[in-house]
Amino acid sequence: DTGVSQDPRHKITKRGQNVTFRCDPISEHNRLYWYRQTLGQGPEFLTYFQNEAQLEKSRLLSDRFSAERPKGSFSTLEIQRTEQGDSAMYLCASRPPGGSYNEQFFGPGTRLTVL
Amino acid sequence: GQQLNQSPQSMFIQEGEDVSMNCTSSSIFNTWLWYKQDPGEGPVLLIALYKAGELTSNGRLTAQFGITRKDSFLNISASIPSDVGIYFCAGNAGNNRKLIWGLGTSLAVNP
């Protein structure tokens, strides 16, 4: 399977703990996006990478959130000192190079539950 | 954040019926995308539209990019039970960095 993969698929944690999620994009896709989705809503943009550079961050991405893509391939999203409001589905998407090709391909998501 | 107006919010139809849903925006988009999302999964891309007036089909699905560039619709013909899910529209206004999303249309199909 050469689609976007995310790990873990589910994470249950206690409030105050740190969690880290991983995303492996489709190979040769140089653009990578993180979204958060809560029940009944569409995905909300969190951050965007082009290769290893983080080019945009949403105001939704508080100081407790950090994302990296050190080698321009896989990416990690870390949430420190988790809060119950962080419970959501965290989605990763990738997109191939090229300015006119705007299709984003999503992974299966990581469902986070903060108790 | 900014969202698109997507309607209807939900639909319950009989197997074999046709379905239509649409999205509108207050601003011009240069890309419209339609996704389907099953419970516990990520959205799956169905159709991508890049030109005003463009009409594109993918099997029983047909989508159009509105002439005003502020709307798009998705039609599903002869619905089947596996069409059940949430359909999202998403648009890109040209900054190449993020998609703006509708709130989804939840489709239920009665066999």
XYZ file of N, CA, C and O in Angstrom, chain B:
444
model
N -12.541 28.944 12.045
C -11.972 29.316 10.774
C -13.016 29.380 9.685
O -14.177 29.038 9.884
N -12.610 29.816 8.522
C -13.527 29.938 7.391
C -14.041 28.576 6.975
O -13.296 27.589 6.932
N -15.327 28.493 6.672
C -15.916 27.247 6.211
C -16.832 27.528 5.036
O -17.310 28.634 4.842
N -17.081 26.480 4.292
C -18.003 26.570 3.179
C -19.396 26.212 3.658
O -19.567 25.493 4.640
N -20.414 26.711 2.951
C -21.788 26.332 3.234
C -22.126 25.098 2.415
O -22.192 25.182 1.186
N -22.320 23.985 3.081
C -22.608 22.729 2.400
C -24.012 22.280 2.773
O -24.382 22.296 3.945
N -24.777 21.875 1.759
C -26.133 21.402 2.029
C -26.519 20.274 1.090
O -25.972 20.178 -0.025
N -27.427 19.417 1.526
C -28.042 19.426 2.845
C -27.091 18.886 3.894
O -26.042 18.345 3.578
N -27.458 19.033 5.135
C -26.625 18.533 6.231
C -26.677 17.016 6.286
O -25.696 16.363 6.619
N -27.857 16.463 5.980
C -27.994 15.010 5.985
C -29.082 14.598 5.004
O -29.964 15.399 4.675
N -28.982 13.362 4.543
C -29.964 12.818 3.607
C -30.203 11.355 3.936
O -29.246 10.626 4.248
N -31.463 10.949 3.834
C -31.810 9.546 4.011
C -32.610 9.143 2.783
O -33.694 9.683 2.547
N -32.079 8.242 1.994
C -32.705 7.922 0.712
C -32.862 6.420 0.552
O -32.285 5.627 1.311
N -33.631 6.048 -0.444
C -33.815 4.648 -0.783
C -32.737 4.224 -1.801
O -32.338 5.030 -2.668
N -32.308 3.005 -1.702
C -31.355 2.481 -2.680
C -31.910 2.670 -4.089
O -33.098 2.441 -4.342
N -31.052 3.114 -4.980
C -31.458 3.345 -6.364
C -31.785 4.787 -6.679
O -31.835 5.174 -7.853
N -32.021 5.578 -5.659
C -32.337 6.993 -5.883
C -31.063 7.779 -6.220
O -29.955 7.374 -5.883
N -31.286 8.905 -6.867
C -30.183 9.827 -7.145
C -30.046 10.828 -5.997
O -31.025 11.134 -5.293
N -28.839 11.330 -5.813
C -28.541 12.242 -4.708
C -27.855 13.484 -5.263
O -27.038 13.378 -6.199
N -28.166 14.627 -4.693
C -27.479 15.857 -5.083
C -27.152 16.666 -3.849
O -27.989 16.824 -2.962
N -25.938 17.188 -3.788
C -25.522 18.035 -2.682
C -24.666 19.160 -3.251
O -24.105 19.014 -4.344
N -24.579 20.281 -2.519
C -23.821 21.395 -3.073
C -23.088 22.177 -1.993
O -23.369 22.040 -0.800
N -22.157 22.970 -2.454
C -21.347 23.828 -1.590
C -21.287 25.217 -2.172
O -21.145 25.372 -3.403
N -21.342 26.212 -1.309
C -21.191 27.586 -1.763
C -20.179 28.307 -0.893
O -20.003 27.989 0.288
N -19.547 29.278 -1.509
C -18.536 30.069 -0.824
C -18.798 31.542 -1.076
O -19.354 31.913 -2.100
N -18.368 32.374 -0.152
C -18.498 33.815 -0.354
C -17.333 34.368 -1.176
O -17.366 35.515 -1.627
N -16.308 33.564 -1.369
C -15.148 34.011 -2.139
C -14.885 33.048 -3.302
O -15.408 31.941 -3.333
N -14.115 33.511 -4.236
C -13.801 32.718 -5.427
C -12.756 31.655 -5.102
O -11.756 31.941 -4.442
N -12.996 30.463 -5.591
C -12.032 29.375 -5.452
C -11.477 29.002 -6.814
O -12.148 29.156 -7.833
N -10.271 28.464 -6.831
C -9.722 27.960 -8.091
C -9.642 26.441 -8.116
O -9.239 25.862 -9.114
N -10.036 25.818 -7.029
C -10.086 24.358 -6.955
C -11.258 23.958 -6.081
O -11.468 24.562 -5.022
N -12.002 22.969 -6.539
C -13.026 22.344 -5.699
C -12.726 20.852 -5.648
O -12.441 20.232 -6.671
N -12.779 20.329 -4.441
C -12.540 18.901 -4.241
C -13.720 18.304 -3.487
O -14.300 18.949 -2.613
N -14.065 17.084 -3.843
C -15.109 16.345 -3.120
C -14.489 15.092 -2.526
O -13.805 14.325 -3.219
N -14.741 14.903 -1.223
C -14.208 13.767 -0.489
C -15.359 12.988 0.135
O -16.418 13.541 0.449
N -15.109 11.705 0.382
C -16.020 10.856 1.166
C -15.255 10.330 2.363
O -14.099 9.899 2.226
N -15.909 10.372 3.517
C -15.258 9.895 4.735
C -16.144 8.855 5.414
O -17.313 9.108 5.693
N -15.575 7.695 5.666
C -16.248 6.654 6.434
C -15.877 6.810 7.907
O -14.820 7.378 8.225
N -16.697 6.311 8.815
C -16.420 6.465 10.250
C -15.041 5.927 10.627
O -14.673 4.821 10.244
N -14.273 6.732 11.350
C -12.968 6.296 11.832
C -11.878 6.274 10.793
O -10.782 5.779 11.070
N -12.161 6.818 9.617
C -11.170 6.823 8.545
C -10.911 8.241 8.074
O -11.668 9.169 8.372
N -9.843 8.416 7.300
C -9.580 9.710 6.707
C -10.411 9.923 5.459
O -10.948 8.975 4.876
N -10.556 11.170 5.031
C -11.323 11.444 3.806
C -10.638 10.841 2.585
O -9.409 10.846 2.484
N -11.449 10.350 1.662
C -10.946 9.791 0.408
C -11.384 10.694 -0.734
O -12.569 11.020 -0.850
N -10.439 11.088 -1.551
C -10.743 11.998 -2.662
C -11.596 11.295 -3.714
O -11.282 10.213 -4.172
N -12.688 11.964 -4.099
C -13.594 11.428 -5.116
C -13.370 12.120 -6.466
O -13.204 11.469 -7.492
N -13.460 13.440 -6.437
C -13.367 14.212 -7.681
C -12.650 15.518 -7.392
O -12.878 16.131 -6.352
N -11.817 15.954 -8.339
C -11.142 17.242 -8.264
C -11.541 18.082 -9.472
O -11.604 17.574 -10.598
N -11.821 19.359 -9.232
C -12.256 20.282 -10.288
C -11.360 21.506 -10.284
O -11.094 22.080 -9.219
N -10.938 21.929 -11.487
C -9.975 23.015 -11.560
C -10.410 24.183 -12.431
O -9.752 25.234 -12.417
N -11.485 24.012 -13.228
C -11.884 25.076 -14.137
C -13.352 25.397 -13.960
O -14.192 24.494 -13.841
N -13.693 26.696 -13.993
C -15.078 27.105 -13.906
C -15.874 26.451 -15.025
O -15.447 26.451 -16.187
N -17.026 25.868 -14.650
C -17.867 25.181 -15.620
C -17.503 23.728 -15.839
O -18.276 22.978 -16.458
N -16.377 23.298 -15.321
C -15.913 21.919 -15.531
C -16.902 20.930 -14.935
O -17.384 21.110 -13.824
N -17.192 19.893 -15.706
C -18.071 18.809 -15.273
C -17.265 17.527 -15.355
O -16.772 17.169 -16.429
N -17.121 16.842 -14.235
C -16.269 15.649 -14.180
C -17.017 14.495 -13.548
O -17.734 14.684 -12.564
N -16.845 13.316 -14.119
C -17.496 12.122 -13.583
C -16.478 11.118 -13.085
O -15.359 11.035 -13.604
N -16.911 10.363 -12.078
C -16.120 9.259 -11.544
C -17.110 8.136 -11.245
O -17.714 8.103 -10.181
N -17.322 7.276 -12.222
C -18.335 6.238 -12.064
C -19.715 6.851 -11.970
O -20.135 7.623 -12.838
N -20.419 6.550 -10.873
C -21.774 7.083 -10.696
C -21.773 8.498 -10.117
O -22.823 9.077 -9.885
N -20.605 9.042 -9.869
C -20.487 10.382 -9.293
C -20.192 11.398 -10.383
O -19.383 11.145 -11.277
N -20.851 12.546 -10.288
C -20.601 13.656 -11.199
C -20.520 14.927 -10.378
O -21.362 15.159 -9.497
N -19.515 15.750 -10.644
C -19.370 17.013 -9.926
C -19.126 18.128 -10.919
O -18.571 17.913 -12.003
N -19.558 19.313 -10.557
C -19.350 20.474 -11.420
C -18.792 21.647 -10.631
O -19.177 21.885 -9.479
N -17.923 22.367 -11.280
C -17.337 23.608 -10.769
C -18.223 24.741 -11.276
O -18.348 24.949 -12.484
N -18.848 25.488 -10.387
C -19.785 26.516 -10.803
C -19.144 27.623 -11.621
O -17.972 27.954 -11.436
N -19.940 28.193 -12.515
C -19.456 29.254 -13.402
C -18.946 30.461 -12.623
O -17.968 31.117 -13.011
N -19.604 30.774 -11.513
C -19.183 31.925 -10.708
C -17.917 31.647 -9.907
O -17.341 32.559 -9.314
N -17.491 30.390 -9.879
C -16.334 29.914 -9.105
C -16.581 29.988 -7.599
O -15.642 29.866 -6.806
N -17.866 30.168 -7.222
C -18.187 30.236 -5.805
C -19.043 29.060 -5.354
O -19.531 29.052 -4.222
N -19.252 28.088 -6.249
C -20.056 26.954 -5.838
C -19.686 25.702 -6.630
O -19.045 25.767 -7.689
N -20.130 24.571 -6.076
C -19.903 23.296 -6.725
C -20.995 22.341 -6.266
O -21.547 22.503 -5.171
N -21.321 21.384 -7.115
C -22.270 20.365 -6.677
C -21.726 18.981 -6.981
O -20.868 18.792 -7.845
N -22.274 18.015 -6.252
C -21.936 16.606 -6.445
C -23.230 15.833 -6.592
O -24.131 15.975 -5.763
N -23.322 15.039 -7.638
C -24.461 14.148 -7.835
C -24.004 12.703 -7.748
O -22.930 12.353 -8.260
N -24.831 11.883 -7.127
C -24.602 10.439 -7.102
C -25.823 9.799 -7.740
O -26.955 10.040 -7.299
N -25.615 9.014 -8.756
C -26.744 8.374 -9.417
C -26.890 6.937 -8.932
O -25.911 6.279 -8.579
N -28.144 6.484 -8.910
C -28.457 5.090 -8.573
C -27.722 4.634 -7.320
O -26.895 3.728 -7.366
N -28.029 5.292 -6.206
C -27.289 5.045 -4.968
C -27.360 3.575 -4.539
O -28.345 2.872 -4.811
N -26.285 3.146 -3.884
C -26.187 1.788 -3.351
C -25.787 1.886 -1.880
O -25.305 2.933 -1.441
N -25.965 0.819 -1.116
C -25.675 0.903 0.329
C -24.251 1.351 0.660
O -24.039 2.049 1.650
N -23.278 1.013 -0.143
C -21.895 1.416 0.164
C -21.628 2.902 -0.076
O -20.535 3.399 0.233
N -22.614 3.619 -0.579
C -22.471 5.080 -0.708
C -22.631 5.773 0.638
O -22.371 6.973 0.759
N -23.072 5.031 1.643
C -23.249 5.612 2.977
C -21.934 6.210 3.473
O -20.869 5.619 3.332
N -22.035 7.406 4.055
C -20.852 8.063 4.593
C -21.083 9.553 4.663
O -22.202 10.032 4.455
N -20.032 10.280 4.955
C -20.113 11.730 4.996
C -19.331 12.287 3.813
O -18.173 11.939 3.599
N -19.975 13.138 3.051
C -19.368 13.744 1.868
C -18.980 15.184 2.200
O -19.799 15.956 2.689
N -17.735 15.507 1.939
C -17.224 16.852 2.207
C -16.823 17.528 0.905
O -16.193 16.905 0.044
N -17.153 18.799 0.807
C -16.555 19.612 -0.230
C -15.391 20.370 0.404
O -15.389 20.644 1.602
N -14.411 20.693 -0.401
C -13.271 21.476 0.054
C -12.809 22.346 -1.097
O -12.865 21.941 -2.264
N -12.374 23.539 -0.775
C -11.926 24.455 -1.813
C -10.598 25.070 -1.474
O -10.184 25.130 -0.323
N -9.949 25.524 -2.533
C -8.649 26.169 -2.379
C -8.705 27.479 -3.144
O -9.069 27.499 -4.315
N -8.343 28.564 -2.428
C -8.442 29.882 -3.043
C -7.151 30.317 -3.705
O -7.030 31.453 -4.120
N -6.183 29.431 -3.754
C -4.997 29.744 -4.522
C -3.740 29.951 -3.726
O -2.697 30.199 -4.286
N -3.823 29.861 -2.387
C -2.592 30.078 -1.639
C -1.785 28.787 -1.496
O -0.745 28.790 -0.863
N -2.308 27.713 -2.089
C -1.583 26.444 -2.151
C -1.326 25.786 -0.818
O -0.644 24.784 -0.762
N -1.805 26.330 0.240
C -1.397 25.807 1.530
C -2.491 25.139 2.322
O -2.205 24.301 3.145
N -3.716 25.488 2.169
C -4.729 24.827 2.974
C -6.048 24.796 2.230
O -6.328 25.636 1.399
N -6.810 23.788 2.550
C -8.140 23.653 2.000
C -9.143 24.213 2.992
O -8.988 24.072 4.203
N -10.193 24.830 2.454
C -11.323 25.274 3.260
C -12.399 24.212 3.103
O -12.698 23.797 1.970
N -13.022 23.782 4.199
C -13.908 22.634 4.179
C -15.348 23.001 4.502
O -15.613 23.917 5.301
N -16.270 22.259 3.903
C -17.657 22.299 4.324
C -17.832 21.445 5.575
O -16.903 20.764 6.009
N -19.044 21.473 6.133
C -19.322 20.705 7.345
C -19.767 19.280 7.041
O -19.981 18.489 7.947
N -19.941 18.971 5.756
C -20.264 17.612 5.379
C -21.743 17.375 5.174
O -22.597 18.053 5.760
N -22.035 16.422 4.307
C -23.390 15.913 4.101
C -23.372 14.439 4.471
O -22.633 13.657 3.861
N -24.170 14.084 5.457
C -24.237 12.693 5.903
C -25.291 11.972 5.079
O -26.454 12.376 5.053
N -24.877 10.920 4.414
C -25.779 10.182 3.535
C -26.074 8.802 4.122
O -25.155 8.054 4.460
N -27.352 8.495 4.237
C -27.794 7.162 4.645
C -28.627 6.576 3.513
O -29.462 7.273 2.935
N -28.400 5.320 3.194
C -29.102 4.650 2.101
C -29.834 3.447 2.657
O -29.222 2.562 3.262
N -31.130 3.437 2.432
C -31.952 2.331 2.901
C -32.027 1.257 1.813
O -32.505 1.544 0.716
N -31.546 0.036 2.107
C -31.530 -1.007 1.066
C -32.930 -1.411 0.613
O -33.893 -1.296 1.366
